[in-house]
């Protein structure tokens, strides 16, 4: 069981390492030699599942995603925790950091990778306590989880990175811009899927056009690549080709 600071939790809902996970853009990852150091967790944002590790070898801190945390439970760290970590230097700074964590684990703990990706879920209580959802809970949980619901708005696309599939939408409701990812363009059936669902997707679109007007739904976040808002669903007003969606499994 892990207890996380409640002031870093903007909302309380299950965190999944299956289909629905926080969208994080790994921009400008370096290609330098991977080094190993010992450091201390400066900060850990449970809402965004990312943080910073400080060490003498990584001045300014090493940016760390939950995907880099090598543990056999909830993939998070705790502020002040002593860790060993592998890192490399970025080709160019990303989100203000020159270093990126490749793997991190608490000092003295086994850091053998837990195995191939699978479906695991944790529930974060209002007091910050994290409980893993077991197989016995999954059937009932799948039936009760509501699809993500955002605040509707109308905006204009101001940025689109076609290589990495992310962009920014400006609107009066999201001052400073709303970060979005290409998956927000997917049809409702995919966006509203239950954890563990898999699809084969074709047709449709995978990019926005700078300057076009869109209808979108957004949610507040602590930090998403420097933005305070993230789009859950984006619908351009132009005509788009039909989607082809095929459910896999289940």
JSON list of N, CA and C in Angstrom, two decimals, residues 134-180:
[
{"chain": "A", "resi": 134, "resn": "UNK", "atom": "N", "xyz": [-7.85, -6.06, -7.58]},
{"chain": "A", "resi": 134, "resn": "UNK", "atom": "CA", "xyz": [-7.52, -7.44, -7.89]},
{"chain": "A", "resi": 134, "resn": "UNK", "atom": "C", "xyz": [-8.43, -7.99, -8.99]},
{"chain": "A", "resi": 135, "resn": "UNK", "atom": "N", "xyz": [-8.10, -9.19, -9.45]},
{"chain": "A", "resi": 135, "resn": "UNK", "atom": "CA", "xyz": [-8.90, -9.83, -10.49]},
{"chain": "A", "resi": 135, "resn": "UNK", "atom": "C", "xyz": [-10.36, -10.01, -10.06]},
{"chain": "A", "resi": 136, "resn": "UNK", "atom": "N", "xyz": [-10.58, -10.20, -8.76]},
{"chain": "A", "resi": 136, "resn": "UNK", "atom": "CA", "xyz": [-11.94, -10.39, -8.27]},
{"chain": "A", "resi": 136, "resn": "UNK", "atom": "C", "xyz": [-12.78, -9.13, -8.43]},
{"chain": "A", "resi": 137, "resn": "UNK", "atom": "N", "xyz": [-12.10, -7.98, -8.50]},
{"chain": "A", "resi": 137, "resn": "UNK", "atom": "CA", "xyz": [-12.82, -6.72, -8.61]},
{"chain": "A", "resi": 137, "resn": "UNK", "atom": "C", "xyz": [-13.08, -6.30, -10.05]},
{"chain": "A", "resi": 138, "resn": "UNK", "atom": "N", "xyz": [-12.33, -6.88, -11.00]},
{"chain": "A", "resi": 138, "resn": "UNK", "atom": "CA", "xyz": [-12.31, -6.36, -12.36]},
{"chain": "A", "resi": 138, "resn": "UNK", "atom": "C", "xyz": [-13.68, -6.39, -13.03]},
{"chain": "A", "resi": 139, "resn": "UNK", "atom": "N", "xyz": [-14.41, -7.51, -12.91]},
{"chain": "A", "resi": 139, "resn": "UNK", "atom": "CA", "xyz": [-15.70, -7.62, -13.61]},
{"chain": "A", "resi": 139, "resn": "UNK", "atom": "C", "xyz": [-16.66, -6.54, -13.17]},
{"chain": "A", "resi": 140, "resn": "UNK", "atom": "N", "xyz": [-16.81, -6.37, -11.85]},
{"chain": "A", "resi": 140, "resn": "UNK", "atom": "CA", "xyz": [-17.71, -5.33, -11.36]},
{"chain": "A", "resi": 140, "resn": "UNK", "atom": "C", "xyz": [-17.20, -3.95, -11.71]},
{"chain": "A", "resi": 141, "resn": "UNK", "atom": "N", "xyz": [-15.88, -3.76, -11.64]},
{"chain": "A", "resi": 141, "resn": "UNK", "atom": "CA", "xyz": [-15.31, -2.44, -11.89]},
{"chain": "A", "resi": 141, "resn": "UNK", "atom": "C", "xyz": [-15.51, -2.02, -13.34]},
{"chain": "A", "resi": 142, "resn": "UNK", "atom": "N", "xyz": [-15.32, -2.96, -14.28]},
{"chain": "A", "resi": 142, "resn": "UNK", "atom": "CA", "xyz": [-15.49, -2.64, -15.69]},
{"chain": "A", "resi": 142, "resn": "UNK", "atom": "C", "xyz": [-16.89, -2.12, -15.98]},
{"chain": "A", "resi": 143, "resn": "UNK", "atom": "N", "xyz": [-17.88, -2.66, -15.26]},
{"chain": "A", "resi": 143, "resn": "UNK", "atom": "CA", "xyz": [-19.26, -2.29, -15.53]},
{"chain": "A", "resi": 143, "resn": "UNK", "atom": "C", "xyz": [-19.64, -0.96, -14.90]},
{"chain": "A", "resi": 144, "resn": "UNK", "atom": "N", "xyz": [-18.84, -0.49, -13.92]},
{"chain": "A", "resi": 144, "resn": "UNK", "atom": "CA", "xyz": [-19.23, 0.72, -13.21]},
{"chain": "A", "resi": 144, "resn": "UNK", "atom": "C", "xyz": [-18.40, 1.94, -13.58]},
{"chain": "A", "resi": 145, "resn": "UNK", "atom": "N", "xyz": [-17.27, 1.75, -14.27]},
{"chain": "A", "resi": 145, "resn": "UNK", "atom": "CA", "xyz": [-16.44, 2.90, -14.63]},
{"chain": "A", "resi": 145, "resn": "UNK", "atom": "C", "xyz": [-17.12, 3.69, -15.74]},
{"chain": "A", "resi": 146, "resn": "UNK", "atom": "N", "xyz": [-17.33, 4.95, -15.49]},
{"chain": "A", "resi": 146, "resn": "UNK", "atom": "CA", "xyz": [-17.95, 5.80, -16.50]},
{"chain": "A", "resi": 146, "resn": "UNK", "atom": "C", "xyz": [-16.90, 6.27, -17.49]},
{"chain": "A", "resi": 147, "resn": "UNK", "atom": "N", "xyz": [-17.30, 6.51, -18.74]},
{"chain": "A", "resi": 147, "resn": "UNK", "atom": "CA", "xyz": [-16.34, 7.04, -19.70]},
{"chain": "A", "resi": 147, "resn": "UNK", "atom": "C", "xyz": [-15.87, 8.42, -19.26]},
{"chain": "A", "resi": 148, "resn": "UNK", "atom": "N", "xyz": [-14.68, 8.83, -19.68]},
{"chain": "A", "resi": 148, "resn": "UNK", "atom": "CA", "xyz": [-14.19, 10.14, -19.29]},
{"chain": "A", "resi": 148, "resn": "UNK", "atom": "C", "xyz": [-15.10, 11.24, -19.83]},
{"chain": "A", "resi": 149, "resn": "UNK", "atom": "N", "xyz": [-15.46, 12.18, -18.97]},
{"chain": "A", "resi": 149, "resn": "UNK", "atom": "CA", "xyz": [-16.33, 13.28, -19.36]},
{"chain": "A", "resi": 149, "resn": "UNK", "atom": "C", "xyz": [-15.58, 14.58, -19.14]},
{"chain": "A", "resi": 150, "resn": "UNK", "atom": "N", "xyz": [-15.44, 15.36, -20.19]},
{"chain": "A", "resi": 150, "resn": "UNK", "atom": "CA", "xyz": [-14.74, 16.63, -20.08]},
{"chain": "A", "resi": 150, "resn": "UNK", "atom": "C", "xyz": [-15.70, 17.79, -20.22]},
{"chain": "A", "resi": 151, "resn": "UNK", "atom": "N", "xyz": [-15.16, 18.98, -20.11]},
{"chain": "A", "resi": 151, "resn": "UNK", "atom": "CA", "xyz": [-15.94, 20.20, -20.28]},
{"chain": "A", "resi": 151, "resn": "UNK", "atom": "C", "xyz": [-15.93, 20.59, -21.75]},
{"chain": "A", "resi": 152, "resn": "UNK", "atom": "N", "xyz": [-17.11, 20.73, -22.37]},
{"chain": "A", "resi": 152, "resn": "UNK", "atom": "CA", "xyz": [-17.14, 21.06, -23.80]},
{"chain": "A", "resi": 152, "resn": "UNK", "atom": "C", "xyz": [-16.70, 22.49, -24.08]},
{"chain": "A", "resi": 153, "resn": "UNK", "atom": "N", "xyz": [-16.04, 22.68, -25.21]},
{"chain": "A", "resi": 153, "resn": "UNK", "atom": "CA", "xyz": [-15.58, 24.01, -25.60]},
{"chain": "A", "resi": 153, "resn": "UNK", "atom": "C", "xyz": [-15.37, 24.04, -27.11]},
{"chain": "A", "resi": 154, "resn": "UNK", "atom": "N", "xyz": [-15.21, 25.24, -27.64]},
{"chain": "A", "resi": 154, "resn": "UNK", "atom": "CA", "xyz": [-14.89, 25.45, -29.05]},
{"chain": "A", "resi": 154, "resn": "UNK", "atom": "C", "xyz": [-13.56, 26.18, -29.10]},
{"chain": "A", "resi": 155, "resn": "UNK", "atom": "N", "xyz": [-12.66, 25.72, -29.95]},
{"chain": "A", "resi": 155, "resn": "UNK", "atom": "CA", "xyz": [-11.35, 26.35, -30.01]},
{"chain": "A", "resi": 155, "resn": "UNK", "atom": "C", "xyz": [-10.74, 26.30, -31.40]},
{"chain": "A", "resi": 156, "resn": "UNK", "atom": "N", "xyz": [-9.53, 26.82, -31.49]},
{"chain": "A", "resi": 156, "resn": "UNK", "atom": "CA", "xyz": [-8.78, 26.86, -32.74]},
{"chain": "A", "resi": 156, "resn": "UNK", "atom": "C", "xyz": [-7.43, 26.20, -32.52]},
{"chain": "A", "resi": 157, "resn": "UNK", "atom": "N", "xyz": [-7.02, 25.35, -33.44]},
{"chain": "A", "resi": 157, "resn": "UNK", "atom": "CA", "xyz": [-5.73, 24.67, -33.35]},
{"chain": "A", "resi": 157, "resn": "UNK", "atom": "C", "xyz": [-4.62, 25.68, -33.65]},
{"chain": "A", "resi": 158, "resn": "UNK", "atom": "N", "xyz": [-3.71, 25.84, -32.70]},
{"chain": "A", "resi": 158, "resn": "UNK", "atom": "CA", "xyz": [-2.60, 26.79, -32.90]},
{"chain": "A", "resi": 158, "resn": "UNK", "atom": "C", "xyz": [-1.27, 26.09, -33.13]},
{"chain": "A", "resi": 159, "resn": "UNK", "atom": "N", "xyz": [-1.18, 24.82, -32.73]},
{"chain": "A", "resi": 159, "resn": "UNK", "atom": "CA", "xyz": [0.07, 24.07, -32.90]},
{"chain": "A", "resi": 159, "resn": "UNK", "atom": "C", "xyz": [-0.27, 22.63, -33.22]},
{"chain": "A", "resi": 160, "resn": "UNK", "atom": "N", "xyz": [0.49, 22.03, -34.15]},
{"chain": "A", "resi": 160, "resn": "UNK", "atom": "CA", "xyz": [0.36, 20.59, -34.38]},
{"chain": "A", "resi": 160, "resn": "UNK", "atom": "C", "xyz": [1.71, 20.01, -34.77]},
{"chain": "A", "resi": 161, "resn": "UNK", "atom": "N", "xyz": [2.19, 19.04, -33.99]},
{"chain": "A", "resi": 161, "resn": "UNK", "atom": "CA", "xyz": [3.44, 18.35, -34.27]},
{"chain": "A", "resi": 161, "resn": "UNK", "atom": "C", "xyz": [3.09, 17.02, -34.92]},
{"chain": "A", "resi": 162, "resn": "UNK", "atom": "N", "xyz": [3.17, 16.97, -36.25]},
{"chain": "A", "resi": 162, "resn": "UNK", "atom": "CA", "xyz": [2.76, 15.77, -36.96]},
{"chain": "A", "resi": 162, "resn": "UNK", "atom": "C", "xyz": [3.65, 14.58, -36.70]},
{"chain": "A", "resi": 163, "resn": "UNK", "atom": "N", "xyz": [4.92, 14.82, -36.39]},
{"chain": "A", "resi": 163, "resn": "UNK", "atom": "CA", "xyz": [5.85, 13.71, -36.16]},
{"chain": "A", "resi": 163, "resn": "UNK", "atom": "C", "xyz": [5.54, 13.00, -34.84]},
{"chain": "A", "resi": 164, "resn": "UNK", "atom": "N", "xyz": [5.15, 13.77, -33.82]},
{"chain": "A", "resi": 164, "resn": "UNK", "atom": "CA", "xyz": [4.91, 13.18, -32.51]},
{"chain": "A", "resi": 164, "resn": "UNK", "atom": "C", "xyz": [3.43, 13.08, -32.16]},
{"chain": "A", "resi": 165, "resn": "UNK", "atom": "N", "xyz": [2.56, 13.65, -32.99]},
{"chain": "A", "resi": 165, "resn": "UNK", "atom": "CA", "xyz": [1.13, 13.46, -32.81]},
{"chain": "A", "resi": 165, "resn": "UNK", "atom": "C", "xyz": [0.48, 14.24, -31.69]},
{"chain": "A", "resi": 166, "resn": "UNK", "atom": "N", "xyz": [1.01, 15.41, -31.37]},
{"chain": "A", "resi": 166, "resn": "UNK", "atom": "CA", "xyz": [0.40, 16.23, -30.33]},
{"chain": "A", "resi": 166, "resn": "UNK", "atom": "C", "xyz": [0.26, 17.66, -30.82]},
{"chain": "A", "resi": 167, "resn": "UNK", "atom": "N", "xyz": [-0.61, 18.41, -30.14]},
{"chain": "A", "resi": 167, "resn": "UNK", "atom": "CA", "xyz": [-0.81, 19.79, -30.53]},
{"chain": "A", "resi": 167, "resn": "UNK", "atom": "C", "xyz": [-1.44, 20.60, -29.42]},
{"chain": "A", "resi": 168, "resn": "UNK", "atom": "N", "xyz": [-1.82, 21.83, -29.75]},
{"chain": "A", "resi": 168, "resn": "UNK", "atom": "CA", "xyz": [-2.39, 22.75, -28.77]},
{"chain": "A", "resi": 168, "resn": "UNK", "atom": "C", "xyz": [-3.62, 23.42, -29.38]},
{"chain": "A", "resi": 169, "resn": "UNK", "atom": "N", "xyz": [-4.68, 23.50, -28.57]},
{"chain": "A", "resi": 169, "resn": "UNK", "atom": "CA", "xyz": [-5.91, 24.17, -28.97]},
{"chain": "A", "resi": 169, "resn": "UNK", "atom": "C", "xyz": [-6.10, 25.39, -28.08]},
{"chain": "A", "resi": 170, "resn": "UNK", "atom": "N", "xyz": [-6.39, 26.53, -28.66]},
{"chain": "A", "resi": 170, "resn": "UNK", "atom": "CA", "xyz": [-6.66, 27.74, -27.90]},
{"chain": "A", "resi": 170, "resn": "UNK", "atom": "C", "xyz": [-8.16, 27.97, -27.81]},
{"chain": "A", "resi": 171, "resn": "UNK", "atom": "N", "xyz": [-8.61, 28.36, -26.63]},
{"chain": "A", "resi": 171, "resn": "UNK", "atom": "CA", "xyz": [-10.02, 28.72, -26.44]},
{"chain": "A", "resi": 171, "resn": "UNK", "atom": "C", "xyz": [-10.12, 29.62, -25.22]},
{"chain": "A", "resi": 172, "resn": "UNK", "atom": "N", "xyz": [-11.25, 30.32, -25.12]},
{"chain": "A", "resi": 172, "resn": "UNK", "atom": "CA", "xyz": [-11.47, 31.20, -23.97]},
{"chain": "A", "resi": 172, "resn": "UNK", "atom": "C", "xyz": [-11.58, 30.40, -22.67]},
{"chain": "A", "resi": 173, "resn": "UNK", "atom": "N", "xyz": [-11.95, 29.12, -22.78]},
{"chain": "A", "resi": 173, "resn": "UNK", "atom": "CA", "xyz": [-12.14, 28.29, -21.59]},
{"chain": "A", "resi": 173, "resn": "UNK", "atom": "C", "xyz": [-10.85, 27.66, -21.09]},
{"chain": "A", "resi": 174, "resn": "UNK", "atom": "N", "xyz": [-9.79, 27.68, -21.92]},
{"chain": "A", "resi": 174, "resn": "UNK", "atom": "CA", "xyz": [-8.53, 27.03, -21.55]},
{"chain": "A", "resi": 174, "resn": "UNK", "atom": "C", "xyz": [-7.38, 28.02, -21.73]},
{"chain": "A", "resi": 175, "resn": "UNK", "atom": "N", "xyz": [-7.29, 29.03, -20.87]},
{"chain": "A", "resi": 175, "resn": "UNK", "atom": "CA", "xyz": [-6.24, 30.05, -21.03]},
{"chain": "A", "resi": 175, "resn": "UNK", "atom": "C", "xyz": [-4.84, 29.43, -20.97]},
{"chain": "A", "resi": 176, "resn": "UNK", "atom": "N", "xyz": [-4.00, 29.82, -21.91]},
{"chain": "A", "resi": 176, "resn": "UNK", "atom": "CA", "xyz": [-2.66, 29.25, -21.99]},
{"chain": "A", "resi": 176, "resn": "UNK", "atom": "C", "xyz": [-2.58, 28.07, -22.94]},
{"chain": "A", "resi": 177, "resn": "UNK", "atom": "N", "xyz": [-3.74, 27.59, -23.40]},
{"chain": "A", "resi": 177, "resn": "UNK", "atom": "CA", "xyz": [-3.75, 26.49, -24.36]},
{"chain": "A", "resi": 177, "resn": "UNK", "atom": "C", "xyz": [-4.12, 25.15, -23.75]},
{"chain": "A", "resi": 178, "resn": "UNK", "atom": "N", "xyz": [-4.70, 24.29, -24.56]},
{"chain": "A", "resi": 178, "resn": "UNK", "atom": "CA", "xyz": [-5.10, 22.95, -24.15]},
{"chain": "A", "resi": 178, "resn": "UNK", "atom": "C", "xyz": [-4.30, 21.93, -24.96]},
{"chain": "A", "resi": 179, "resn": "UNK", "atom": "N", "xyz": [-3.52, 21.11, -24.26]},
{"chain": "A", "resi": 179, "resn": "UNK", "atom": "CA", "xyz": [-2.69, 20.09, -24.91]},
{"chain": "A", "resi": 179, "resn": "UNK", "atom": "C", "xyz": [-3.58, 18.96, -25.41]},
{"chain": "A", "resi": 180, "resn": "UNK", "atom": "N", "xyz": [-3.27, 18.44, -26.59]},
{"chain": "A", "resi": 180, "resn": "UNK", "atom": "CA", "xyz": [-4.06, 17.32, -27.12]},
{"chain": "A", "resi": 180, "resn": "UNK", "atom": "C", "xyz": [-3.15, 16.33, -27.82]}
]
